[in-house]
Each structure stands twice: as C-alpha cells, then as structure tokens.
Coordinates of C-alpha atoms in Angstrom, one line a residue:
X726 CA 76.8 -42.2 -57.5
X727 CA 80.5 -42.5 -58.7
X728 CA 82.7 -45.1 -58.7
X729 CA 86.3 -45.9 -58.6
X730 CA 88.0 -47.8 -60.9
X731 CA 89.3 -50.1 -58.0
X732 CA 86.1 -50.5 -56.3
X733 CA 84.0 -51.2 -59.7
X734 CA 87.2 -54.1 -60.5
X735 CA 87.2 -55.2 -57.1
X736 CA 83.4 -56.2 -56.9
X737 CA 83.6 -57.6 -60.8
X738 CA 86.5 -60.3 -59.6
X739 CA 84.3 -60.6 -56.2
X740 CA 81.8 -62.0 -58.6
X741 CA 84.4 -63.8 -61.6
X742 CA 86.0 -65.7 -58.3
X743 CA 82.7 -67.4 -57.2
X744 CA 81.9 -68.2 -61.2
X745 CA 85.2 -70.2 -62.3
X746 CA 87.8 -72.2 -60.5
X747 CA 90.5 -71.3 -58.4
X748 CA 93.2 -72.3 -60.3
X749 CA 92.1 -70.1 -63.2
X750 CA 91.2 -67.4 -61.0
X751 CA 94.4 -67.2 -59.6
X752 CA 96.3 -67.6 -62.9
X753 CA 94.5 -64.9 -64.7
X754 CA 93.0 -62.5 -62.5
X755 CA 95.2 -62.5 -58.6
X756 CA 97.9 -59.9 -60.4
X757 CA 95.5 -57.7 -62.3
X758 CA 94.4 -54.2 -61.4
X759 CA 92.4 -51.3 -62.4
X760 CA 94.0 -48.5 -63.7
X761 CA 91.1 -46.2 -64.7
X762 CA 87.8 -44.9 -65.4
X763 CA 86.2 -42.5 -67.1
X764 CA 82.9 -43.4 -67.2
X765 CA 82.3 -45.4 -70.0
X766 CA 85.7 -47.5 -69.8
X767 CA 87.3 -49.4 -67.5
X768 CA 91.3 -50.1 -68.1
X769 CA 92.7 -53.1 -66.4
X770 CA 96.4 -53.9 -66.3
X771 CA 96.9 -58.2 -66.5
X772 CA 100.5 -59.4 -66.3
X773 CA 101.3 -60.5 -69.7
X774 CA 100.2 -60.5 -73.3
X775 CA 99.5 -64.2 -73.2
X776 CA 96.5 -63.5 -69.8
X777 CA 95.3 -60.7 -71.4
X778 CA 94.5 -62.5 -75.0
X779 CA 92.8 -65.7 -72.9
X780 CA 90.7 -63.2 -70.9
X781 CA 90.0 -61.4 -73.9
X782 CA 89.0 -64.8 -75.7
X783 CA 87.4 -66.7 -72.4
X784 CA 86.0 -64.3 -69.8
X785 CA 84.4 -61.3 -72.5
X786 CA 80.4 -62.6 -72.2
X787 CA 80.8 -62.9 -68.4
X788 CA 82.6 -59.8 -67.7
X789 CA 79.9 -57.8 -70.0
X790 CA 77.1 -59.6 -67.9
X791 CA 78.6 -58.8 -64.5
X792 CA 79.3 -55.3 -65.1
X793 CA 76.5 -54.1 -67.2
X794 CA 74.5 -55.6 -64.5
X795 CA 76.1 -53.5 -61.5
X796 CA 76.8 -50.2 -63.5
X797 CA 73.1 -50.1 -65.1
X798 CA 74.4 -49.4 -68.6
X799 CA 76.9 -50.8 -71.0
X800 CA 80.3 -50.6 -69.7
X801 CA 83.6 -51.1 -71.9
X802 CA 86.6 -53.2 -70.6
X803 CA 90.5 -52.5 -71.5
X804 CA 92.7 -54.6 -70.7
X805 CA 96.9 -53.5 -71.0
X806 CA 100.1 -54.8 -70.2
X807 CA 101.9 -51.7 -69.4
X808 CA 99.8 -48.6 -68.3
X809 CA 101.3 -46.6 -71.5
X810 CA 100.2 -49.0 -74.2
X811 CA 97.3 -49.0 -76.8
X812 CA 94.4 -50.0 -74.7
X813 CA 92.6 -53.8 -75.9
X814 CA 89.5 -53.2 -75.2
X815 CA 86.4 -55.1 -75.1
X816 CA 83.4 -54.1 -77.1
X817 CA 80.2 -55.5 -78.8
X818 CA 82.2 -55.6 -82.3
X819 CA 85.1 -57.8 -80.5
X820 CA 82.5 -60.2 -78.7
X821 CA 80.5 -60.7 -82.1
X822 CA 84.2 -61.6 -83.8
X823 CA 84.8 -64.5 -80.9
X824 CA 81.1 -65.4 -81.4
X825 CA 81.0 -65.7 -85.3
X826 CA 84.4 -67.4 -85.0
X827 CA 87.1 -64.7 -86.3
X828 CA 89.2 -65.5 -83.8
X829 CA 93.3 -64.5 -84.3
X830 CA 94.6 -67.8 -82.3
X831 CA 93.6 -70.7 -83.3
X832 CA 95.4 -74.0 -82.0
X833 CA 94.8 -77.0 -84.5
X834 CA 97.9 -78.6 -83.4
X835 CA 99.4 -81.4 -85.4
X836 CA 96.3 -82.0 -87.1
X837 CA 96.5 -84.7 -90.2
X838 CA 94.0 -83.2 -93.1
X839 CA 94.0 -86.7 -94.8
X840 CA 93.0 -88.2 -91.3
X841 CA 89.0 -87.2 -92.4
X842 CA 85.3 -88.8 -91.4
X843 CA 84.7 -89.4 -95.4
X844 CA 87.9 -91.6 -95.7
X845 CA 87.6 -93.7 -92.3
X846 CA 86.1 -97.2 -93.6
X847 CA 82.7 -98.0 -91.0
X848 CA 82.5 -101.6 -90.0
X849 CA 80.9 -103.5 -87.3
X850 CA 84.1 -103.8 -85.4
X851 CA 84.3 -99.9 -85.3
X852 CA 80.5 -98.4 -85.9
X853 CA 80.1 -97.4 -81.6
X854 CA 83.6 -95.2 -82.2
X855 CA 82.9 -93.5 -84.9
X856 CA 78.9 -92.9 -84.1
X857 CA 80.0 -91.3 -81.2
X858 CA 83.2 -89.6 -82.9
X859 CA 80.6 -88.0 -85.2
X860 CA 78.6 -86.6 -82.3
X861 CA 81.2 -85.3 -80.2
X862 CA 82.9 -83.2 -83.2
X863 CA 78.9 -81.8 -83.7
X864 CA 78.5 -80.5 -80.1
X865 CA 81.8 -80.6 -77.8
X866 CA 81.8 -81.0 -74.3
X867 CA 78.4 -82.0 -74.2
X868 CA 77.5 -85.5 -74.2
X869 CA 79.9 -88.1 -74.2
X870 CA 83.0 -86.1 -72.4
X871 CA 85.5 -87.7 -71.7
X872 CA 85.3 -89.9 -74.8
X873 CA 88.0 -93.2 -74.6
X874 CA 88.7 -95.1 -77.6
X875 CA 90.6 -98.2 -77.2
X876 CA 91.9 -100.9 -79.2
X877 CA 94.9 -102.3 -80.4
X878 CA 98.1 -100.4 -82.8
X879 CA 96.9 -99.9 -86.3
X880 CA 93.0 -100.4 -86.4
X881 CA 92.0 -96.5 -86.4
X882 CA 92.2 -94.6 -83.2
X883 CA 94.6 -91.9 -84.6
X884 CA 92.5 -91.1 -87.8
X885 CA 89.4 -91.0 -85.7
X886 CA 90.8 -88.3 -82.9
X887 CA 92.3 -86.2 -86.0
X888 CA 88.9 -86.8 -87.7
X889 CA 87.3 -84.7 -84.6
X890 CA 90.2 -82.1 -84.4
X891 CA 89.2 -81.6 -88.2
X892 CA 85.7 -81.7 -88.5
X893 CA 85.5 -79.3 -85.3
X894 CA 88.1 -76.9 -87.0
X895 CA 86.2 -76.9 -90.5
X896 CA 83.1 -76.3 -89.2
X897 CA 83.1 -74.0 -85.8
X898 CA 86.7 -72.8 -86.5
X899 CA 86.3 -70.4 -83.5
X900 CA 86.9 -73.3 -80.9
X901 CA 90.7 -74.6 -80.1
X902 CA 92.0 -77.9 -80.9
X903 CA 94.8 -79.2 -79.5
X904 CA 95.8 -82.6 -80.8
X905 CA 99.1 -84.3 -79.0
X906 CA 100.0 -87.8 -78.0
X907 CA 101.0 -88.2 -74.4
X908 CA 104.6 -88.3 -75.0
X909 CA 104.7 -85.2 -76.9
X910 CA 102.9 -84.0 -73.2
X911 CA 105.0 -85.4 -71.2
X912 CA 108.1 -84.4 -73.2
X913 CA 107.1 -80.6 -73.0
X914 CA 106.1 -81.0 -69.4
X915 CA 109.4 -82.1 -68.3
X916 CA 110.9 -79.1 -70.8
X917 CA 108.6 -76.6 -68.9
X918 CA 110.3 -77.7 -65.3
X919 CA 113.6 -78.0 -66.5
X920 CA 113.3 -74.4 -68.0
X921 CA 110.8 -72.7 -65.4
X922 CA 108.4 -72.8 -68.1
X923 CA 105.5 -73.7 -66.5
X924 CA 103.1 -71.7 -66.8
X925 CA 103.2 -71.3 -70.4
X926 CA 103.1 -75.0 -70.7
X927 CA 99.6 -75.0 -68.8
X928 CA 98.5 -71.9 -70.7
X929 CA 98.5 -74.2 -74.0
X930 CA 97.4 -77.2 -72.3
X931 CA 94.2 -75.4 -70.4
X932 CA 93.3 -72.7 -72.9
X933 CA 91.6 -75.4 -75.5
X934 CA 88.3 -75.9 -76.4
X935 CA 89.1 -79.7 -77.6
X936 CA 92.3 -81.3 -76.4
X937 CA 92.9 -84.6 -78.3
X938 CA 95.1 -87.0 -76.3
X939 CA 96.7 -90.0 -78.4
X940 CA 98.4 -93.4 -76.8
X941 CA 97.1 -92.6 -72.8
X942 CA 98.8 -95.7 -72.1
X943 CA 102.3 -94.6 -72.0
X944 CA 101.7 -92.4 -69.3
X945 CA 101.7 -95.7 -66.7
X946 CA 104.6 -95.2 -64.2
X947 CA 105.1 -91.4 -64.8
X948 CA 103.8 -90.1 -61.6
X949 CA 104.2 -86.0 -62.1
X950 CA 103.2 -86.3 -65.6
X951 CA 100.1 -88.5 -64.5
X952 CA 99.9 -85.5 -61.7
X953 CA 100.2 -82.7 -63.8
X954 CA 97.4 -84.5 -66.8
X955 CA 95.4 -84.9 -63.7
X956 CA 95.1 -81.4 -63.4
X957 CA 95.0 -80.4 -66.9
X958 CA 91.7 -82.7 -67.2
X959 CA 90.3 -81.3 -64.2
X960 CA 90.9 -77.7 -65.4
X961 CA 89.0 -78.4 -68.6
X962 CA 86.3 -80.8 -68.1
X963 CA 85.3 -77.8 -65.0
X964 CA 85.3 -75.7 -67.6
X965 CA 83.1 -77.6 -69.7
X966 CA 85.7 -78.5 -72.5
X967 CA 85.7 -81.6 -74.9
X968 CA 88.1 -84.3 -74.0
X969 CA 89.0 -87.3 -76.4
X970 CA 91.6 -90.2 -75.4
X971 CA 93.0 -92.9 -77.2
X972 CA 94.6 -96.1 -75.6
X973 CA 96.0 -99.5 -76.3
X974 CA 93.4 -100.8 -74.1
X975 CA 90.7 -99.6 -71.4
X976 CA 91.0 -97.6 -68.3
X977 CA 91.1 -100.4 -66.0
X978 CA 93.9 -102.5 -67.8
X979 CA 96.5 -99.3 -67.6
X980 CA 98.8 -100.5 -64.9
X981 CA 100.2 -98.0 -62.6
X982 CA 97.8 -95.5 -63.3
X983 CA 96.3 -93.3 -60.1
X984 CA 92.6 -94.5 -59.8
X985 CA 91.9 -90.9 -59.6
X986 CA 92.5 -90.9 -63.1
X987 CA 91.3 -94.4 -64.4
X988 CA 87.4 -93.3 -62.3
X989 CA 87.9 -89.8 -64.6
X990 CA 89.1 -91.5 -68.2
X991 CA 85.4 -93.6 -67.2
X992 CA 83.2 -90.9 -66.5
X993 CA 81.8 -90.2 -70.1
X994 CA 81.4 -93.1 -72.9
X995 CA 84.5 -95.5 -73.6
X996 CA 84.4 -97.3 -77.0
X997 CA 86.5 -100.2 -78.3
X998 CA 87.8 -100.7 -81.7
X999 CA 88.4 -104.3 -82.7
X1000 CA 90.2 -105.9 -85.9
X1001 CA 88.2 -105.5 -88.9
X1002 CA 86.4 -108.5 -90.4
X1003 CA 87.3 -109.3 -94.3
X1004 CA 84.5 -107.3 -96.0
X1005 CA 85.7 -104.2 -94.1
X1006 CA 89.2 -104.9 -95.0
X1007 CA 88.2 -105.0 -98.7
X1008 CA 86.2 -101.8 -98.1
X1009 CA 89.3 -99.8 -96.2
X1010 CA 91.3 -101.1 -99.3
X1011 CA 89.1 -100.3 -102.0
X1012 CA 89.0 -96.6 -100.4
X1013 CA 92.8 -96.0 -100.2
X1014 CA 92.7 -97.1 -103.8
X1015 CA 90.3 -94.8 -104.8
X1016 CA 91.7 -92.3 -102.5
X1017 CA 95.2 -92.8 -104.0
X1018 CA 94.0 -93.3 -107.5
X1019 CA 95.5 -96.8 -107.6
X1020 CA 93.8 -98.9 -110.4
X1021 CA 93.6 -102.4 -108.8
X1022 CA 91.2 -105.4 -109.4
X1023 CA 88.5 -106.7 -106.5
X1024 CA 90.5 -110.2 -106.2
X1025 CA 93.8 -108.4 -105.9
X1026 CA 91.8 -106.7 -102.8
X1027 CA 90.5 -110.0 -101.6
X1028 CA 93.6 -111.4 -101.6
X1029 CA 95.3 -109.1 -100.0
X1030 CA 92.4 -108.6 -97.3
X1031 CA 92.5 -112.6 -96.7
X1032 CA 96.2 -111.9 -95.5
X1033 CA 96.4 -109.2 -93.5
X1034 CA 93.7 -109.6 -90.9
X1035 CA 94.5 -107.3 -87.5
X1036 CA 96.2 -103.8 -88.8
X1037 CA 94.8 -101.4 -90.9
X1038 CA 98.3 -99.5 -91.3
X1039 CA 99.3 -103.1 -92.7
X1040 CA 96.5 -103.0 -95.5
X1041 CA 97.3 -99.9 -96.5
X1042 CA 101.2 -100.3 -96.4
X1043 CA 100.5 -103.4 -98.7
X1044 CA 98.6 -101.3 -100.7
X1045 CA 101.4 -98.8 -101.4
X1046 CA 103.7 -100.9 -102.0
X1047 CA 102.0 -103.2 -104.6
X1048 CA 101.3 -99.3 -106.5
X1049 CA 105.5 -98.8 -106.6
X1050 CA 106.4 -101.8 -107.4
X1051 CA 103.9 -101.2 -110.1
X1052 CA 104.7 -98.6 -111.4
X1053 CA 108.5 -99.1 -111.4
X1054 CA 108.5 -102.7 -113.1
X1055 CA 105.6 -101.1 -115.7
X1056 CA 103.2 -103.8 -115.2
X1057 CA 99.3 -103.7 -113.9
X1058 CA 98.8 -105.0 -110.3
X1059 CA 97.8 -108.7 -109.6
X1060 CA 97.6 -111.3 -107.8
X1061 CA 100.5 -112.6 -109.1
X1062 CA 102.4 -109.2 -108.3
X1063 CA 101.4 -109.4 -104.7
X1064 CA 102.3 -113.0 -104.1
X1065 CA 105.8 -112.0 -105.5
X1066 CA 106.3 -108.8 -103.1
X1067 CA 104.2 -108.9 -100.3
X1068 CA 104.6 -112.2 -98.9
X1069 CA 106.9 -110.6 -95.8
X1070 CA 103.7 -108.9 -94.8
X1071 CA 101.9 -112.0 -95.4
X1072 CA 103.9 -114.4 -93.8
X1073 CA 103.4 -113.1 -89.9
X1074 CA 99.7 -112.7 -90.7
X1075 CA 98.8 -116.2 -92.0
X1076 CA 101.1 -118.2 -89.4
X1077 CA 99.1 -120.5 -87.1
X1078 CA 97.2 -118.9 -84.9
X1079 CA 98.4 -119.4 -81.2
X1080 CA 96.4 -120.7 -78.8
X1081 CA 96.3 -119.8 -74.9
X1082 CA 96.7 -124.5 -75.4
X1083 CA 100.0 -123.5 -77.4
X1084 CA 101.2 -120.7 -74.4
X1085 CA 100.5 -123.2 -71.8
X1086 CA 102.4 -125.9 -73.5
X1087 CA 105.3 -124.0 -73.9
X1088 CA 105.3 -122.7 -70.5
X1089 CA 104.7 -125.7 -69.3
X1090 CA 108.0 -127.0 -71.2
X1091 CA 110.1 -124.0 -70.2
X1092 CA 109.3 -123.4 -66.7
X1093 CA 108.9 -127.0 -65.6
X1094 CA 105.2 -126.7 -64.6
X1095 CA 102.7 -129.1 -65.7
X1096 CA 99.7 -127.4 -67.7
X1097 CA 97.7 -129.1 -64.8
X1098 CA 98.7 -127.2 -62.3
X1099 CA 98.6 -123.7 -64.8
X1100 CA 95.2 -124.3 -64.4
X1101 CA 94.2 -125.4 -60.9
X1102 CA 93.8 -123.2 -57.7
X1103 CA 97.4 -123.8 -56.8
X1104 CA 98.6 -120.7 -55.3
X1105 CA 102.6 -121.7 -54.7
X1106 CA 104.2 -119.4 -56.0
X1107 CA 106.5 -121.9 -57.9
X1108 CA 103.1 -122.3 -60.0
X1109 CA 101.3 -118.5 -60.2
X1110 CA 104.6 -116.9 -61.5
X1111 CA 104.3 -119.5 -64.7
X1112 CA 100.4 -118.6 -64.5
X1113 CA 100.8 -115.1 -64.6
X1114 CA 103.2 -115.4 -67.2
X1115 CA 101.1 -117.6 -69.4
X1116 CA 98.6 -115.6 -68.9
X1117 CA 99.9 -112.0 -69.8
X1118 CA 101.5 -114.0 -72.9
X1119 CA 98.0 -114.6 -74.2
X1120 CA 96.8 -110.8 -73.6
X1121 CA 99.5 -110.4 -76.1
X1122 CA 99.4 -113.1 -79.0
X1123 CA 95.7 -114.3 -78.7
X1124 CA 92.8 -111.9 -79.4
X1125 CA 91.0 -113.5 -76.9
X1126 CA 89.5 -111.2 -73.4
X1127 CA 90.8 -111.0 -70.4
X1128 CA 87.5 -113.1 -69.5
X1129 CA 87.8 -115.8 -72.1
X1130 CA 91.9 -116.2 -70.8
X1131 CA 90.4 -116.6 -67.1
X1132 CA 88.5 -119.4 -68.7
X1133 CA 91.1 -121.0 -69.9
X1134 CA 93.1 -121.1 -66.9
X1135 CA 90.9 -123.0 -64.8
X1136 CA 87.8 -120.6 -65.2
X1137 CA 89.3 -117.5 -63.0
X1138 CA 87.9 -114.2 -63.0
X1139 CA 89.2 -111.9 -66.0
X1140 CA 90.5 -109.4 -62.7
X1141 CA 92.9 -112.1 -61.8
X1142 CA 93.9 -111.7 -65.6
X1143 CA 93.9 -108.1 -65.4
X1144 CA 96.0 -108.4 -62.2
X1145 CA 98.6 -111.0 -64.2
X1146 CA 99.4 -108.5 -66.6
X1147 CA 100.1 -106.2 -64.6
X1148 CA 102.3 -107.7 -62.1
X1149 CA 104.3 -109.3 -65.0
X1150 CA 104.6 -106.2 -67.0
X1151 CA 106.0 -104.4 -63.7
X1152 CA 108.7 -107.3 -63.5
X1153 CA 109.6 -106.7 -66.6
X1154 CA 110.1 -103.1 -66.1
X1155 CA 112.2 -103.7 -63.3
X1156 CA 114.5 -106.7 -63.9
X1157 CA 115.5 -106.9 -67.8
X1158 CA 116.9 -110.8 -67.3
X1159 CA 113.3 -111.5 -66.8
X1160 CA 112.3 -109.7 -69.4
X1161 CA 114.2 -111.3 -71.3
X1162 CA 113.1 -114.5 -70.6
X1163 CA 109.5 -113.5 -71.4
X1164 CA 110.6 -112.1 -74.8
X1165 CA 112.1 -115.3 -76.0
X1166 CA 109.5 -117.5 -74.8
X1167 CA 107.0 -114.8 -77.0
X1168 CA 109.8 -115.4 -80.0
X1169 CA 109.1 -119.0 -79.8
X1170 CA 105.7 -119.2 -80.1
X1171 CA 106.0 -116.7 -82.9
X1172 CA 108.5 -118.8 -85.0

C-alpha cells in the first residue's frame, strides 16, 4: 500500500504530540508540513532555520522509531525551510554524529575555564555541594534535579555551577550548557518583549541540556520574569534536563517568590555552603598560590587565613595583592608585608563580632523599646516593628540561623524570623526613609 506524504507526516505528529509537551509541540511542529515522498524519503518544510536545527538535534531517535515502526522499513526524514533548498536530512550517519557528540551548536555560555573541580578547595563546610556537584556533572538530569546551592556572597557557589558547565562540556561535549545569572535572564527577557523577540529568547533558554542559573535570589518581586522562569523550568525538567541554581539563601527565605516556584527550586536536593573553617582557608590559599605560582610561606598563609574568616573572594584578593605588592617593592612576601598592606581587608574581618545582645541593645536605644519587651509575646505593634527589625538585622550581621535568632528573641519559631525578614526587606523596598533608618542603625553596629 502507498502513502502520501501528508498522511505518513500527519500520523508521525499524531504520535510526536502524545510523546512531548504541548508547548514544544506547538513551537516546533503546529507550522510544519510534508512536502514529499518518494519512497524512501520524506521532506518536511519547518518554519525556520533555528526549528529545523532543534528538531534535527532533539526529535532524530524518536522520529526514526515512529516511522520505521509504521512504514516497516527504514525511512529517511528532510527537513527544509523553503521547498527549493538543499534538503537536511536525517540519516543513520547524522544520528551517530549527535550520539558520539559532533554536534555543530554547542552553547557553553559564559563558562569560566579557571572555575574547575581540581582547583575548588573541599572542606567540611562545603563537602554535601560539591559531592553532589561531582555527580550531577557525571549523569545530568538524573538524580539530584533541581540541584540548589545556597550560601552566602563569596564562599564558592559560582565556581561550583561553572565547575559543572565545564566538566559536562569536557567530557560529553555533545550536551548544551547554558550558564547565566538571573539578571543576565531577566535582562534579555525584557529585550525579547520590548523587541518581539520572544521566541528566540525561549529557543536559547529551552533548547539546553544543562541550564546553570546563578544569584536565584534577585528574581524576588519580578513577577513576568518569575512567570516566564516558571515556564522555562517546567519546559526542561519535562523534558528531563539538568537544572542547577545558586542563591543567597534557601528556597523558603526568598521573599516574594510564587510558591509555585519555591515547591519546584525543592523538588531535587538543596545544599548549603557555609564559611570555611581556618584549615580550609589555609588550604584554598595554599592552592591559589600554587595555582598562581606565588612563592609564599605557611605562616604568611596562617596569618592571613586567621584574618579573613567568611569570603573566599577575600582570601584570594589578599592573596593577589600581597604577590603585586611583591613584586613591585622587590621583596619576598611576609608577614610583615601583609600587616603593612592588607590591614583594610583585615580590619572589617577581625572587629568584634556582633551579637543579636549588641542588635538588641542598639535597637533598644534607638527605637525607645526596652530589650524586655524585644523579647516577650508583645504583639503591639509599637514593639514587633523594633522586633522585626532587630531581628532581620541579625540575619544580616550574625552568622547565626533563623532558628538560633528565634531563640534569642524570646524562643520564637525560626518562621516568625523568616517572616521578619521579609516584611522588613519589603518596607525597605517601598519607603527609602525607612530604609534608611535601617542602614544606619546596621552602620552603627558595624563601626
């Protein structure tokens, strides 16, 4: 029996439809249509260069099993733009290319190739992140997907997301990767709508193997950027595709963020990473010296380590500039070197630690609340406004939880915390005298 060209597409996209989503049904397939066949190949016009390269790359193994199956024999595909062109076609050569990994279009967007597994420094205050980093560049989109790594500026997020981009593009350089932060997103999605670009905009945000997504945390308040994310991560995790986030601090601390997307940033495996203790620190500047070739002695290191204790950026900064310095005054590095130049970097790192004691006390003295009443049940609101504010205050300067603050304030739960932050950092948003007021009270207790 003979076939048509239309009737033999028509019954393949009767079967593509009920085997992947809507939205990438209708974006690839909804304007396609067959042109010809001649028996042993079928030629299929697609709107645009751009659908027919992601069919090509995306939709070859299930297109070869569909129609093989319903034609009985081995059927070739071609897919063109305009009905005159050269014919692309899809063949057993061009699937073993995708499947060996010569594939023309790679994405390894703003990937770092210093930003490596062998130069991140393992400690105990990072060991869950980077296990799991390790196994999610080995097999993506398998187990732990979405993976959430949070922690605060300058301890390692950034260099562990590139780390996967690279490791993924070195060793199965057939998959895309698609590192970004969310303002980079965010910027290009509002370029896309202000240019009627959308659709190319969610052609290099869906057609990734691995998208790497850094700083989640700004996207708080941006509701059609949180809307259109939504649907990017719905797009790929359907589709079975690794996703990897990084964030100032968990899911459930992100203020003004749809819960449809806080449940979805928890569905796979979130890991924190905390400030490194002192024999880490040593280690992390021990391998930038190596790294760097910088000829430096273990007590410069320890020095140095005993001083900067909360940001790995700060370490290394130090580190650099102890080598120029060197190097321009033509002297070896030491201890007394570093005591002579890097005592700015010193000096906000060995100040007196603040206490959520010290954040009441000055509340208490600016706001004319007793530290008494900070911590009982009050709920006036002449009293939770303070609370609150004394509160979010130590989510900033202490590195104590969110439960260890409730403590403090009169043993409440680490959600009424959670809940204080967020209320204040929303008031801030909205009325700068008050955010004002918040800064210099944070100034204070700095000085």
């Amino acid at each position: 029996m003979s076939f048509s060209a239309n009737e033999i597409w028509t019954s393949v996209l009767s079967d593509i439809q009920n085997t992947i989503n809507r939205q990438s049904f209708e974006t690839w397939f909804k304007d396609s249509d067959a042109l010809h066949f001649d028996g042993s190949t079928l030629t299929i016009k697609v709107q645009d260069d751009v659908a027919k390269r992601h069919i090509i790359d995306n939709y070859s193994d299930i297109f070869a099993n569909i129609i093989n199956s319903k034609m009985g024999r081995k059927i070739n595909l071609s897919f063109v733009v305009n009905p005159s062109e050269v014919p692309l076609t899809v063949t057993p050569s061009t699937q073993k290319e995708m499947e060996t990994g010569d594939r023309v279009d790679k994405v390894y967007s703003y990937l770092n190739p210093r930003y490596l597994f062998d130069s991140f420094v393992v400690g105990p205050n990072n060991q869950l992140a980077f296990a799991t980093a390790i196994s999610v560049s080995k097999a993506p989109g398998k187990n732990y997907n979405p993976f959430f790594i949070y922690g605060e500026s300058g301890l390692g997020k950034t260099h562990l997301l590139q780390a996967i981009g690279n490791a993924i593009a070195q060793e199965k350089p057939y998959l895309k990767v698609l590192y970004t932060s969310i303002e980079q997103f965010m910027n290009e999605f509002i370029f896309s709508i202000q240019n009627n670009t959308q659709r190319n905009f969610k052609i290099k945000y869906r057609n990734v193997d691995v998208l790497l997504i850094d700083d989640i945390q700004f996207i708080q308040n941006k509701e059609g950027t949180q809307e259109e994310f939504f649907y990017t991560f719905e797009d790929l995790y359907k589709n079975n595709k690794q996703i990897v986030i990084s964030s100032d601090r968990p899911p459930k601390e992100i203020s003004h963020l749809a819960e449809r997307l806080r449940t979805r940033f928890e569905w796979g495996l979130q890991a924190d990473i905390k400030p490194p203790n002192i024999e880490t620190r040593e280690a992390i500047l021990r391998k930038k010296a190596e790294i760097e070739n910088i000829v430096i002695s273990d007590d410069v290191l320890n020095f140095i380590a005993k001083r900067i204790k909360t940001n790995i950026r700060k370490l290394e900064s130090a580190l650099t500039k102890l080598q120029a310095i060197s190097s321009i005054q033509n002297e070896p590095i030491s201890v007394y070197l570093a005591k002579q130049h890097l005592k700015p970097l010193f000096d906000e790192e060995i100040s007196k630690q603040i206490t959520a004691a010290d954040i009441m006390q000055k509340i208490s003295e600016r706001m004319n609340v007793s530290i008494q009443e900070l911590q009982s049940k009050s709920r006036q609101s002449s009293i939770v406004l303070p609370r609150f504010i004394a509160m979010y205050i130590s989510t900033r300067l202490t590195n104590m939880t969110t439960i260890d603050i409730g403590k403090e304030f009169g043993k409440r739960d680490h959600s009424t915390v959670i809940n204080a932050r967020k209320n204040v950092e929303k008031m801030m948003e909205e009325d700068d005298s008050f955010k004002e007021k918040v800064e210099d009270i944070i100034s204070e207790l700095r000085s």
